[in-house]
Short mmCIF file of C-alpha atoms and ligand atoms in Angstrom, two decimals:
data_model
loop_
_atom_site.label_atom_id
_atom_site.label_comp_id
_atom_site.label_asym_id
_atom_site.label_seq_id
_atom_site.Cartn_x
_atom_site.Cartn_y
_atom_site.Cartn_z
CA UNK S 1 -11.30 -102.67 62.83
CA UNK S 2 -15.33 -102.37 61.81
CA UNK S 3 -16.26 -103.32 58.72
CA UNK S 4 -14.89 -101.20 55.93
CA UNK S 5 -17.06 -99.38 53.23
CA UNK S 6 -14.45 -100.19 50.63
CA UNK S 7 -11.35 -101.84 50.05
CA UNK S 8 -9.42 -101.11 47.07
CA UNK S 9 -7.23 -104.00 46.58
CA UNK S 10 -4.04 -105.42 45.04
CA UNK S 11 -2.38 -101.71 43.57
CA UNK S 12 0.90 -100.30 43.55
CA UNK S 13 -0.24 -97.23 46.38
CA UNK S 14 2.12 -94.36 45.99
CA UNK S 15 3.05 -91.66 47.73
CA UNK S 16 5.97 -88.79 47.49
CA UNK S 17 8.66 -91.17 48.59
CA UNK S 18 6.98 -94.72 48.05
CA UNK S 19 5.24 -97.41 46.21
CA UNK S 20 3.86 -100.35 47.48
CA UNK S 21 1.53 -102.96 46.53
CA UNK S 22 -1.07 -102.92 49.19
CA UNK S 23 -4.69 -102.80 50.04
CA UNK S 24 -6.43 -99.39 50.58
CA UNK S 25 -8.94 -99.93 53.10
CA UNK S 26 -11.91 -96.88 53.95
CA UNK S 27 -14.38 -95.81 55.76
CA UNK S 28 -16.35 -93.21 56.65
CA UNK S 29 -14.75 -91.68 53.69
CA UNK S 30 -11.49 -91.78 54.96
CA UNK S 31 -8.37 -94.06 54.49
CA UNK S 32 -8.50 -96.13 57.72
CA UNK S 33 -5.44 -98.33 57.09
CA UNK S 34 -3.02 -99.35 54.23
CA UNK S 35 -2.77 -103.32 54.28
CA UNK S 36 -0.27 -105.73 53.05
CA UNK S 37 -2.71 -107.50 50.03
CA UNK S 38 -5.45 -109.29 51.14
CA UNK S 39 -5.76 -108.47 55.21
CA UNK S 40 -9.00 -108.03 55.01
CA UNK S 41 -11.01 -111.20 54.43
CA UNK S 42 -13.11 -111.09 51.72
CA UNK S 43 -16.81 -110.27 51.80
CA UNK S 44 -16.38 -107.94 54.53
CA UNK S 45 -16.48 -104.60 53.08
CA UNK S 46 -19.38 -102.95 51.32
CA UNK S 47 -17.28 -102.92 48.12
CA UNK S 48 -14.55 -104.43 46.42
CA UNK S 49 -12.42 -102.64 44.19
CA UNK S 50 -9.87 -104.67 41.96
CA UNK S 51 -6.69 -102.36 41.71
CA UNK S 52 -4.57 -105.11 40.12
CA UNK S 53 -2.12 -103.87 37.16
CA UNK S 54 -2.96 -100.37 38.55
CA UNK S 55 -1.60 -97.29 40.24
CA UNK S 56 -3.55 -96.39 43.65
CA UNK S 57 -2.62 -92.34 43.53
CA UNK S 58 -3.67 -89.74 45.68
CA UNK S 59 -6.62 -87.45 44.01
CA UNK S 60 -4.22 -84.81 42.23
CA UNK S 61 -4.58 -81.58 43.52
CA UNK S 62 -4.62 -78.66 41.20
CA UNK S 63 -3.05 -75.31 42.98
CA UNK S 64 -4.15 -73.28 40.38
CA UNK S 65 -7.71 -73.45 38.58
CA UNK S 66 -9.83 -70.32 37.56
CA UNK S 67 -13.52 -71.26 38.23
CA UNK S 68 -15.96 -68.46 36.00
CA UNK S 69 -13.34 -65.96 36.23
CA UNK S 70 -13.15 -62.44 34.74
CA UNK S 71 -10.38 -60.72 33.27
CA UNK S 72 -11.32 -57.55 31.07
CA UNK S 73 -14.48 -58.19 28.88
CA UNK S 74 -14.21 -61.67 29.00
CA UNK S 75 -15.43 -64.69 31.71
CA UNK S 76 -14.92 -67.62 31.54
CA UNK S 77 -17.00 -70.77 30.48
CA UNK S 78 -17.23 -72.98 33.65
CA UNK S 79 -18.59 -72.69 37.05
CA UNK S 80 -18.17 -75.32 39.79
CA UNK S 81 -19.90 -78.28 37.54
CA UNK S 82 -18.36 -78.33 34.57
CA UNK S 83 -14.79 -77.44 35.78
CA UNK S 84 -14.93 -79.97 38.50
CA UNK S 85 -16.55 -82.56 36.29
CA UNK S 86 -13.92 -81.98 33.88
CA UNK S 87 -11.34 -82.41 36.80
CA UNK S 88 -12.29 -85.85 38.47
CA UNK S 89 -12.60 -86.74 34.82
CA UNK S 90 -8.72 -86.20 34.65
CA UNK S 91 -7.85 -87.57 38.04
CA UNK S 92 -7.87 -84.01 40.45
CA UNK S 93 -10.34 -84.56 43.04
CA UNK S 94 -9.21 -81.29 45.10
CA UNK S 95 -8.83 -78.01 42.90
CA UNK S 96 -7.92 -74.87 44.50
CA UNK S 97 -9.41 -71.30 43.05
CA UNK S 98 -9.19 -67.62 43.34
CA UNK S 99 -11.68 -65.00 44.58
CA UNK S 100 -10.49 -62.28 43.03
CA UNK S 101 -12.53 -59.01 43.38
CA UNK S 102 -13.15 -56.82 40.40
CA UNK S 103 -12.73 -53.23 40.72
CA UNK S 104 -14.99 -52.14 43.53
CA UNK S 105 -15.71 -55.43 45.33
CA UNK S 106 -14.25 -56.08 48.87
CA UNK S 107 -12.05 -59.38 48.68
CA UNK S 108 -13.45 -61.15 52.28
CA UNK S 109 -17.26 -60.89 50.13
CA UNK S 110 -15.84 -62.30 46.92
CA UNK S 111 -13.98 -65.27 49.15
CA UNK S 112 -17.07 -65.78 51.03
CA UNK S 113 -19.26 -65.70 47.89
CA UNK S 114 -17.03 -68.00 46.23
CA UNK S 115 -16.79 -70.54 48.86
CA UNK S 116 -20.22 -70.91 48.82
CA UNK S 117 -20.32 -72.80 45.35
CA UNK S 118 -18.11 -75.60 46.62
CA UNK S 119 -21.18 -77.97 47.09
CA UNK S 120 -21.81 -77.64 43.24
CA UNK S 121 -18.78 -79.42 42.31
CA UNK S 122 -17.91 -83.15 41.74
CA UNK S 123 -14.71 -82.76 43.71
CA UNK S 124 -13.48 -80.82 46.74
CA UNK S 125 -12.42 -77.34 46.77
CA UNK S 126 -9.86 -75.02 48.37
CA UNK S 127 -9.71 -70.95 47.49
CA UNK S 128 -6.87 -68.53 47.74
CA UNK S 129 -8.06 -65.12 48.37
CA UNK S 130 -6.95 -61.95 46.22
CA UNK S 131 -5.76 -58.35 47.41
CA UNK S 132 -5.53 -55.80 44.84
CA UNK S 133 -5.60 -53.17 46.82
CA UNK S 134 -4.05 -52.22 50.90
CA UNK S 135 -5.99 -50.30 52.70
CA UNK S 136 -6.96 -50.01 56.54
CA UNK S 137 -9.51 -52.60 55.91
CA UNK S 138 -7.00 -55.13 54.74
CA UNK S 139 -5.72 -56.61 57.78
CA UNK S 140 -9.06 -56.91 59.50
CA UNK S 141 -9.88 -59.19 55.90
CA UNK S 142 -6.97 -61.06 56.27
CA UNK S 143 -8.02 -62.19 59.63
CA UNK S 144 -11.67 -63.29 58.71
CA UNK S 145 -9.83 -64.98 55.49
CA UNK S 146 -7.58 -67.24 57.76
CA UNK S 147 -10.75 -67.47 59.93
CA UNK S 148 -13.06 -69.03 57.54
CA UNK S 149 -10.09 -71.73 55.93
CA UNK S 150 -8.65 -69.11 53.24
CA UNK S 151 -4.89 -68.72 54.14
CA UNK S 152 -3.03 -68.12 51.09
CA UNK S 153 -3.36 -64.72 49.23
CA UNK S 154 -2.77 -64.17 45.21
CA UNK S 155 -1.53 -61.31 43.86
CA UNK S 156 -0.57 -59.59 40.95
CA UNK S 157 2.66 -57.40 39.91
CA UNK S 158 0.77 -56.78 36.49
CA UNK S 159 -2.85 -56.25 34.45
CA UNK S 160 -2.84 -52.49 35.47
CA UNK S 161 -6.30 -51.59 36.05
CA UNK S 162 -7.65 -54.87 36.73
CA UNK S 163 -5.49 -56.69 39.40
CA UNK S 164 -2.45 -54.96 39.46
CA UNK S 165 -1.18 -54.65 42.97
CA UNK S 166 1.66 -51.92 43.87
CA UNK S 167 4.56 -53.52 45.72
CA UNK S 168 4.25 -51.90 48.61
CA UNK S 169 0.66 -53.81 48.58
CA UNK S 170 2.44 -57.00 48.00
CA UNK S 171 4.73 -56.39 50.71
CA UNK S 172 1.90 -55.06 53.27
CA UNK S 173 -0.36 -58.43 52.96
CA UNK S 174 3.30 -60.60 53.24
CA UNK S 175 3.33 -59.05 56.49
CA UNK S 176 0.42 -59.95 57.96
CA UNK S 177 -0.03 -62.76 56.11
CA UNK S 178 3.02 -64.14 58.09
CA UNK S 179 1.96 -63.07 61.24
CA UNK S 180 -1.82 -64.99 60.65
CA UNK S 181 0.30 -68.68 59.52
CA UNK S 182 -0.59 -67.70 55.93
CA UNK S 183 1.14 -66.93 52.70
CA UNK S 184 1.54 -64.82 49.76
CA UNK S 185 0.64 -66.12 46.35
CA UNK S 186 1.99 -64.07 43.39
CA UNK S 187 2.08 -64.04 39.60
CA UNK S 188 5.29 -62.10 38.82
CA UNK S 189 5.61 -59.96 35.77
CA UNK S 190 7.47 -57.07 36.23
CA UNK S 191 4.42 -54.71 34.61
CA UNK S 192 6.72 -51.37 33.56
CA UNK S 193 8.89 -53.92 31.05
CA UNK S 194 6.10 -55.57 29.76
CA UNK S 195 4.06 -52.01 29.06
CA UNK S 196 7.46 -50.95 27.70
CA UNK S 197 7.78 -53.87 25.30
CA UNK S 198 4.09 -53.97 24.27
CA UNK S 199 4.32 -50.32 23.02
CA UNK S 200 7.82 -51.42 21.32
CA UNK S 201 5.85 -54.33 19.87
CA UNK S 202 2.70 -52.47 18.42
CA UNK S 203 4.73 -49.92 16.73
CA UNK S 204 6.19 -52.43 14.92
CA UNK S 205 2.73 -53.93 13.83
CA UNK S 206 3.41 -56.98 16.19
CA UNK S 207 0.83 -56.74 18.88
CA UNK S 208 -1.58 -59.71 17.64
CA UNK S 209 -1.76 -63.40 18.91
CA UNK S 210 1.30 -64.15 16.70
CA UNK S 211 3.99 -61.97 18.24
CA UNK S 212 2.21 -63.05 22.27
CA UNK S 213 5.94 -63.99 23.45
CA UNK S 214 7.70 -61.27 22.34
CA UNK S 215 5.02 -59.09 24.30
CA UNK S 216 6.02 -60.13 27.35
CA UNK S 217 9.71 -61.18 27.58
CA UNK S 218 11.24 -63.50 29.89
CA UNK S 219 13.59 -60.90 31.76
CA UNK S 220 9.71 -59.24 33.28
CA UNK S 221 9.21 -62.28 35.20
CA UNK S 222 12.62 -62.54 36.55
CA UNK S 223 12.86 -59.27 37.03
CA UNK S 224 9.56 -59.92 39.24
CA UNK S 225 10.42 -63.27 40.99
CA UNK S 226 13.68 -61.69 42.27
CA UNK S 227 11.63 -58.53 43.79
CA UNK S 228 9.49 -61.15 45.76
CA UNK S 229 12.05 -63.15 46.51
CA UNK S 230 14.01 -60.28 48.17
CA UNK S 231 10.57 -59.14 49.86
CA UNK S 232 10.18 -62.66 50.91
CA UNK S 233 13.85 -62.61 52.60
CA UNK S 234 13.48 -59.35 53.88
CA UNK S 235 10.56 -60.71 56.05
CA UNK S 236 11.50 -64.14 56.37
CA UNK S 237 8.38 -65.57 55.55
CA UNK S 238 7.43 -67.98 52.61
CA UNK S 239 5.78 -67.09 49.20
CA UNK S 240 4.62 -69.02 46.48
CA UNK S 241 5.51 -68.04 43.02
CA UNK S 242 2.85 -68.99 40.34
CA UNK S 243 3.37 -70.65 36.58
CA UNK S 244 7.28 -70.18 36.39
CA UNK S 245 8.14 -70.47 33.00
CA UNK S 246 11.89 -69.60 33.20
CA UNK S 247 14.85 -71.43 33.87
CA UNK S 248 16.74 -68.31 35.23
CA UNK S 249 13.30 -67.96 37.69
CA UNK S 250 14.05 -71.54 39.07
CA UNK S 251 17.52 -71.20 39.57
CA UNK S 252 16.70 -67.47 41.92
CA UNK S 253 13.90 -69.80 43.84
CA UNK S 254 16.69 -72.74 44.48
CA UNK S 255 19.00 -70.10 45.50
CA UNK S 256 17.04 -68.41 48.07
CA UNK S 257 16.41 -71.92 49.35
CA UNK S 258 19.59 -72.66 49.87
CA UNK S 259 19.54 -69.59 51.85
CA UNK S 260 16.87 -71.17 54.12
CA UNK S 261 13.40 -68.75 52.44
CA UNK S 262 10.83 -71.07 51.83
CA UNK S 263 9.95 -70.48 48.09
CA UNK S 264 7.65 -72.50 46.11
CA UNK S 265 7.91 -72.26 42.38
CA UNK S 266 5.38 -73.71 40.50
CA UNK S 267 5.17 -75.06 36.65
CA UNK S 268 2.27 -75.52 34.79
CA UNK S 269 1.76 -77.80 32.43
CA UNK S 270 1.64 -75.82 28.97
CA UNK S 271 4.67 -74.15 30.27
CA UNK S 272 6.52 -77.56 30.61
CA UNK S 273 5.19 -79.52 27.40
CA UNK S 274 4.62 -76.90 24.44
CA UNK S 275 6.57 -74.04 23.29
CA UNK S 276 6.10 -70.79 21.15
CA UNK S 277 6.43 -72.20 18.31
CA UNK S 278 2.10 -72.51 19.03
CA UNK S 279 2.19 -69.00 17.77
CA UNK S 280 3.53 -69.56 14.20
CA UNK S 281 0.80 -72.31 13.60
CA UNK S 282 -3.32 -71.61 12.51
CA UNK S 283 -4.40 -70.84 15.84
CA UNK S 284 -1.78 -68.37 18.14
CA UNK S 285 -4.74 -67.24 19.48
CA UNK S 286 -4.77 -70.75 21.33
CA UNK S 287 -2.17 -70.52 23.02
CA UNK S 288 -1.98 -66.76 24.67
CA UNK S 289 -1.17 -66.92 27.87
CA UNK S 290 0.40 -65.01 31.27
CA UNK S 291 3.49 -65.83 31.15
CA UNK S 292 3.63 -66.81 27.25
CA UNK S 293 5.00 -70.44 26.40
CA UNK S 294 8.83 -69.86 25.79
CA UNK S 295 11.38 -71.02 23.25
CA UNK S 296 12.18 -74.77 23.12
CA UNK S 297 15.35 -74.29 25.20
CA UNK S 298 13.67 -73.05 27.57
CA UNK S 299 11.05 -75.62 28.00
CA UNK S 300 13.44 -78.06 28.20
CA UNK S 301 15.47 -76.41 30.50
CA UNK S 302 12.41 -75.75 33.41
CA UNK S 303 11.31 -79.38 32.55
CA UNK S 304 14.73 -80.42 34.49
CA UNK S 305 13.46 -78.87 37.44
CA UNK S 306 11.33 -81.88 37.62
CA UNK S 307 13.87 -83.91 38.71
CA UNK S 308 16.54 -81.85 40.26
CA UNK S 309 13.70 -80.46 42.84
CA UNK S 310 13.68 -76.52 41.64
CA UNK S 311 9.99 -77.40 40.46
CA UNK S 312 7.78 -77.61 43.92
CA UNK S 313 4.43 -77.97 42.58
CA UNK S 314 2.68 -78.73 39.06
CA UNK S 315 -0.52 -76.73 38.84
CA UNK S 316 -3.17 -76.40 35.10
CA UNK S 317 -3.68 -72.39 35.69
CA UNK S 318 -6.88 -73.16 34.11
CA UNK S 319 -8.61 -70.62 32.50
CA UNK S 320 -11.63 -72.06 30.40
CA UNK S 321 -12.00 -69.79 27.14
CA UNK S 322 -13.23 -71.01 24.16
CA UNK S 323 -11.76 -70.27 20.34
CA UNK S 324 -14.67 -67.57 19.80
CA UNK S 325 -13.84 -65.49 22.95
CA UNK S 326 -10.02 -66.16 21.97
CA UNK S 327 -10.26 -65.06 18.29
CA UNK S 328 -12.54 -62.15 18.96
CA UNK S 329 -9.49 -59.58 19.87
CA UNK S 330 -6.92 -61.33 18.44
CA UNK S 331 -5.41 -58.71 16.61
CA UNK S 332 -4.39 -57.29 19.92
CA UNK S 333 -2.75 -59.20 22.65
CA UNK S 334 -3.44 -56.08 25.49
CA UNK S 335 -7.13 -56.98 25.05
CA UNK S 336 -7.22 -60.64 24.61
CA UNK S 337 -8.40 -62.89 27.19
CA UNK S 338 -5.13 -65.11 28.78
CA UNK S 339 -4.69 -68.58 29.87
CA UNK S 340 -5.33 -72.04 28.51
CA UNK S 341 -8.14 -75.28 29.74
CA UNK S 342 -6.17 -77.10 31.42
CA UNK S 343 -7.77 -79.22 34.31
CA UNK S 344 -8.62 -82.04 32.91
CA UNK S 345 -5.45 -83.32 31.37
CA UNK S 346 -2.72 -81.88 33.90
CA UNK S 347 -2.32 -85.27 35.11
CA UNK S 348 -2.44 -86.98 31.96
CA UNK S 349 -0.68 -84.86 30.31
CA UNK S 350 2.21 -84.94 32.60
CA UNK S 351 2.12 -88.34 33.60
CA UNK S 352 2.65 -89.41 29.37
CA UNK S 353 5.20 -86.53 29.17
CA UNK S 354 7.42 -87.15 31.92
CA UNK S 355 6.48 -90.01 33.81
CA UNK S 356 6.39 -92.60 30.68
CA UNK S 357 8.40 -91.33 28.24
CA UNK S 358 10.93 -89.80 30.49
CA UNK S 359 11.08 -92.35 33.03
CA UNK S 360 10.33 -89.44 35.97
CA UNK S 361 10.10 -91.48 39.02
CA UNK S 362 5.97 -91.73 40.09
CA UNK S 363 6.70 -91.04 43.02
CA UNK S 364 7.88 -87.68 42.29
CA UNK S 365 4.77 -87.02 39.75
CA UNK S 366 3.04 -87.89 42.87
CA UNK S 367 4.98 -85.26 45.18
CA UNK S 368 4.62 -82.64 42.35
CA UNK S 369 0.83 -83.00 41.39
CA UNK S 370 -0.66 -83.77 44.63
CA UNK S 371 1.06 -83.96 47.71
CA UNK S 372 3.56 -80.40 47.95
CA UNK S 373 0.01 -78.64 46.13
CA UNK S 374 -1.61 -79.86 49.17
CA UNK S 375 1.18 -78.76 51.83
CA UNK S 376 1.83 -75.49 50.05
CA UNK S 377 -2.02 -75.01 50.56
CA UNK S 378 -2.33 -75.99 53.91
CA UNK S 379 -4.79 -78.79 53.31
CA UNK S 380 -1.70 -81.43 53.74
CA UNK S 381 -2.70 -84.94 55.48
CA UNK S 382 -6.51 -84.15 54.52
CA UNK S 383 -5.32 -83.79 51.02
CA UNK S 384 -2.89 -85.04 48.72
CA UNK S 385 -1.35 -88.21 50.29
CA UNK S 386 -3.08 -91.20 51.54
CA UNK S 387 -2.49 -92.03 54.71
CA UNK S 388 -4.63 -92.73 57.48
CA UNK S 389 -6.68 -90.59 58.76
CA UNK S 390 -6.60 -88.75 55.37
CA UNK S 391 -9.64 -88.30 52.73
CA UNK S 392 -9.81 -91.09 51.14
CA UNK S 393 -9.38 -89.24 47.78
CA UNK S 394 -7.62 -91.70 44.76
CA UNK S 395 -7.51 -92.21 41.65
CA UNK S 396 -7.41 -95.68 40.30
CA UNK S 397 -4.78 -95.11 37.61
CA UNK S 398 -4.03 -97.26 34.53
CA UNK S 399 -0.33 -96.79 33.26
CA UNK S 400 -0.62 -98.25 30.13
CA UNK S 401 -3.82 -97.06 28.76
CA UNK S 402 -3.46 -94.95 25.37
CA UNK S 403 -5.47 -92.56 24.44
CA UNK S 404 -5.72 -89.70 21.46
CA UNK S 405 -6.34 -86.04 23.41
CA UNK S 406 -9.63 -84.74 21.26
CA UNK S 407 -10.85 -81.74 22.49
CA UNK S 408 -14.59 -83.65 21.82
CA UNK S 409 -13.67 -86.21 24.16
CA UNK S 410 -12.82 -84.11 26.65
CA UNK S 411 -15.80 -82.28 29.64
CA UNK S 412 -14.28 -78.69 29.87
CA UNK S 413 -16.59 -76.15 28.94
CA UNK S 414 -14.75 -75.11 25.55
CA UNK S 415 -14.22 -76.43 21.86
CA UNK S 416 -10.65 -77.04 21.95
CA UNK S 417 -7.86 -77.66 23.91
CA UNK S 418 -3.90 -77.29 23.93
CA UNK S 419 -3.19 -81.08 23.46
CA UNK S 420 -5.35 -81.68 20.39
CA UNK S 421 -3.91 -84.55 18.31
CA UNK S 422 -1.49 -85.81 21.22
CA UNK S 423 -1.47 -89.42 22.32
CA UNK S 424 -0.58 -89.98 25.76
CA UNK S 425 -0.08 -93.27 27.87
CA UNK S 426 -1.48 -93.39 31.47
CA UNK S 427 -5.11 -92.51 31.98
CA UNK S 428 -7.14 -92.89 35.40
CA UNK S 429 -9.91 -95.03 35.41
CA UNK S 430 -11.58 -94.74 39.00
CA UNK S 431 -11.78 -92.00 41.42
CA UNK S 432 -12.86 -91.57 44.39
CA UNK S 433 -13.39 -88.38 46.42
CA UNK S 434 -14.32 -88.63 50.09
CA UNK S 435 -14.64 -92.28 49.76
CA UNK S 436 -16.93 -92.21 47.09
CA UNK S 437 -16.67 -93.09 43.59
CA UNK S 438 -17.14 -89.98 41.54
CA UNK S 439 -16.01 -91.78 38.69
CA UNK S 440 -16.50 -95.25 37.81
CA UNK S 441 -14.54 -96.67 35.08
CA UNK S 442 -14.54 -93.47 33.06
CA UNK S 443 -18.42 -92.57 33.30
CA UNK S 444 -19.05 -89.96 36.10
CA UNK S 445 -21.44 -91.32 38.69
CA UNK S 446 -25.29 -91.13 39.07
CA UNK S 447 -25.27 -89.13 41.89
CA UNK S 448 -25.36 -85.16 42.86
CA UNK S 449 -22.37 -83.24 42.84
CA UNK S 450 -21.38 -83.42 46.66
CA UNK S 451 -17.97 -81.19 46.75
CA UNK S 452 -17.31 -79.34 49.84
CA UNK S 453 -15.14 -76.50 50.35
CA UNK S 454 -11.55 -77.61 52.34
CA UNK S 455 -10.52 -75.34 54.97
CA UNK S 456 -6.92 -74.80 54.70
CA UNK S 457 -5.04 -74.43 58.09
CA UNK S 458 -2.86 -71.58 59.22
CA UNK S 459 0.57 -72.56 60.19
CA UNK S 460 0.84 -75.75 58.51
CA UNK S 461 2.35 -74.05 54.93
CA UNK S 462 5.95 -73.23 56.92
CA UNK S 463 5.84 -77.40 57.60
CA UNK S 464 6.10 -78.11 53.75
CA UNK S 465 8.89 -76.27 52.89
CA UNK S 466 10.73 -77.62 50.05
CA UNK S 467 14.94 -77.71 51.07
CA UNK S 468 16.46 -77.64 47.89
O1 URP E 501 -2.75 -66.27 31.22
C1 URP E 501 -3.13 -66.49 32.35
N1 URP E 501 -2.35 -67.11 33.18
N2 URP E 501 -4.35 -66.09 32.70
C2 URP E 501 -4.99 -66.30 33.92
C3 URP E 501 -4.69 -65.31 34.96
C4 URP E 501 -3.33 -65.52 35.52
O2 URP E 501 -2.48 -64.70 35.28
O3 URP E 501 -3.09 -66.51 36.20
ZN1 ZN E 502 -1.09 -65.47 36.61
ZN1 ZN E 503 -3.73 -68.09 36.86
#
């Protein structure tokens, strides 16, 4: 072996089925071996790293950030430097965002131009492309998509007049998507019973941040995820179905497993730690989201999907507002902006929730936050699990640090955040990205942002299909 640019030594390493104390060793900015403690002699590499007491993860990997994203009248706060600072901060060193074209731009030039701001960021980046629209010019996009790394494809069964797609959209990009090794990503809310129930809901006077949930009722998205589902089946491909917030959504996704369709259905963290009570406190405004958090029953009942498996992947849907742009329209839900900052403490967040106070096995917070992300993306070894020959991407994690969530503390580009006043357990310390450390006990390195943009290979989603 030549001599190793750093060895990370004497942590629990874990993976999606393991955890072992061992020695990381790297170079060239990958992992070149896992050792048994203290195979290589000391003095040897370039650096030590003292991983004692510690967790050696994987670099989460968030399937589902919003980089300076537009929805309506409203963009949001980050671009690539702040909402990648804000994510090595919390332990993601791979985040994966959406070119989505406003009305009149061609999605291939929005993926392209987006792409392109990779090398601002302090982590690694991977991009799912957006259809709104099919047309003759679709496929042809598709192809270059795949081409240039881009192999999964969002979409939307609501927002009319903004990213609405029709159906038979949805069902035309499947297609090819399955025929290019690539796969449909889609936000399911069935749009005609959410219309239906905001005009209900304003009649009544309840259309502002307060009344959010009972805007967009549960029975849209399942009505939704079962229409993809059966679209899914029909063409026996896979599909990904974004922030499920539904028990009755996760139990249609573990069916049609059982029936052999690979469907991932993914959580994200507000859904699985707060509920709607949010909306009867000071600030509703806070907490409007797509889906809207649910009742407490609810929440609990999704959260089991952590452990019985109906949960595939944990993503932040971040979307970084801040409390002016979220009060501004308040009154009216139809013309607020949606969605929640939420990189940063995803894997905090959960990791207190779940993995300390619920005894979830780390293992499986490791399978949920960063490995399945990556194989559902297509950038699974390079991302999400270290083994050799992958990025040597970790986070140097302590389990029993405390800390209070303050929304000053904190590097996303807004004044608040979701988790103000919480104290959580488990906090990551070091990270590295590429073999280099981005973050050095909590204080984000001297160095240019170096983040590249991760090219995410056709074929290899069909590999990572979750059984059960
Ligand atoms: O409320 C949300 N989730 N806003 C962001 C866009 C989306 O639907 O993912
Ligand atoms: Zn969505
Ligand atoms: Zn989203």
């Amino acid at each position: 072996m030549s001599a190793p640019d750093i060895v990370v030594r004497n942590g629990t390493v874990v993976g999606p089925g393991s955890a072992v104390l061992a020695d990381v060793v790297i170079a060239d900015g990958s992992v070149s071996a896992l050792t048994e403690p203290g195979q290589v002699p000391p003095g040897r590499a370039g650096r030590e790293i003292d991983a004692s007491g510690r967790l050696v993860l994987p670099g989460g990997v968030d399937p589902h950030c919003h980089v300076g994203f537009t929805s309506g009248a409203f963009t949001t706060l980050d671009e690539y430097p702040q909402a990648t600072a804000a994510a090595v901060h919390g332990g993601t060193t791979t985040i994966v965002d959406f070119a989505i074209p406003r009305p009149g731009e061609v999605p291939l030039e929005v993926a392209v131009a987006q792409q392109a701001k990779a090398s601002r960021g302090w982590c690694d980046s991977a991009l799912h492309g957006c259809v709104v629209e099919w047309d003759d010019s679709v496929p042809g996009q598709l192809r270059e998509l795949v081409a240039m790394g881009v192999v999964t494809v969002k979409m939307f069964t609501t927002y009319r007049g903004e990213t609405m797609a029709t159906d038979d959209a949805i069902y035309q990009v499947m297609k090819e998507l399955r025929g290019l090794g690539g796969m449909a990503v889609v936000h399911c809310e069935a749009n005609h019973i959410i219309e239906e129930q905001q005009e209900r809901s304003a009649a009544g006077g309840h259309i502002a941040a307060r009344y959010h949930s009972e805007t967009r009722p549960a029975i849209a998205e399942t009505a939704s995820v079962s229409a993809l589902i059966a679209m899914a089946e029909t063409l026996r491909t896979g599909v990904y179905l974004v922030h499920q917030s539904s028990p009755a959504c996760l139990e249609l996704a573990a069916a049609a497993r059982l029936r052999g369709v690979a469907v991932f259905s993914e959580a994200v963290t507000h859904h699985l730690v707060l509920d709607d009570g949010k909306y009867e406190e000071d600030h509703p405004e806070r907490y409007v989201c797509c889906p809207p958090l649910r009742p407490r029953p609810m929440v609990d009942a999704i959260t089991a999907g952590l452990w019985n498996g109906s949960i595939s992947t944990i993503g932040s849907d971040h979307c970084c507002y801040d409390t002016r742009q979220k009060t501004s329209v308040m009154h009216d839900v139809r013309t607020m902006p949606n969605g929640l900052p939420g990189v940063e403490l995803r894997l905090p967040v959960i990791f207190s929730e779940f993995v300390h106070k619920a005894a979830l096995p780390v293992q499986r917070f490791v399978e949920l936050c960063c490995t399945t992300p990556a194989k559902a993306n297509g950038i699974w070894p390079q991302k999400g699990e270290l083994l050799p020959g992958s990025d040597a991407d970790l986070v140097i994690w302590d389990p029993a640090a405390t800390r209070r969530i303050r929304a000053a503390d904190l590097h996303m580009a807004t004044d608040y955040s979701p988790y103000d006043g919480m104290d959580v357990t488990g906090w990551p310390e070091t990270v590295l990205v590429r073999g280099q450390v981005v973050l050095d006990h909590g204080r984000l390195a001297d160095a240019a942002p170096a983040g590249q943009a991760v090219r995410a290979q056709p074929g290899r989603i069909r590999a990572a299909m979750p059984l059960a």
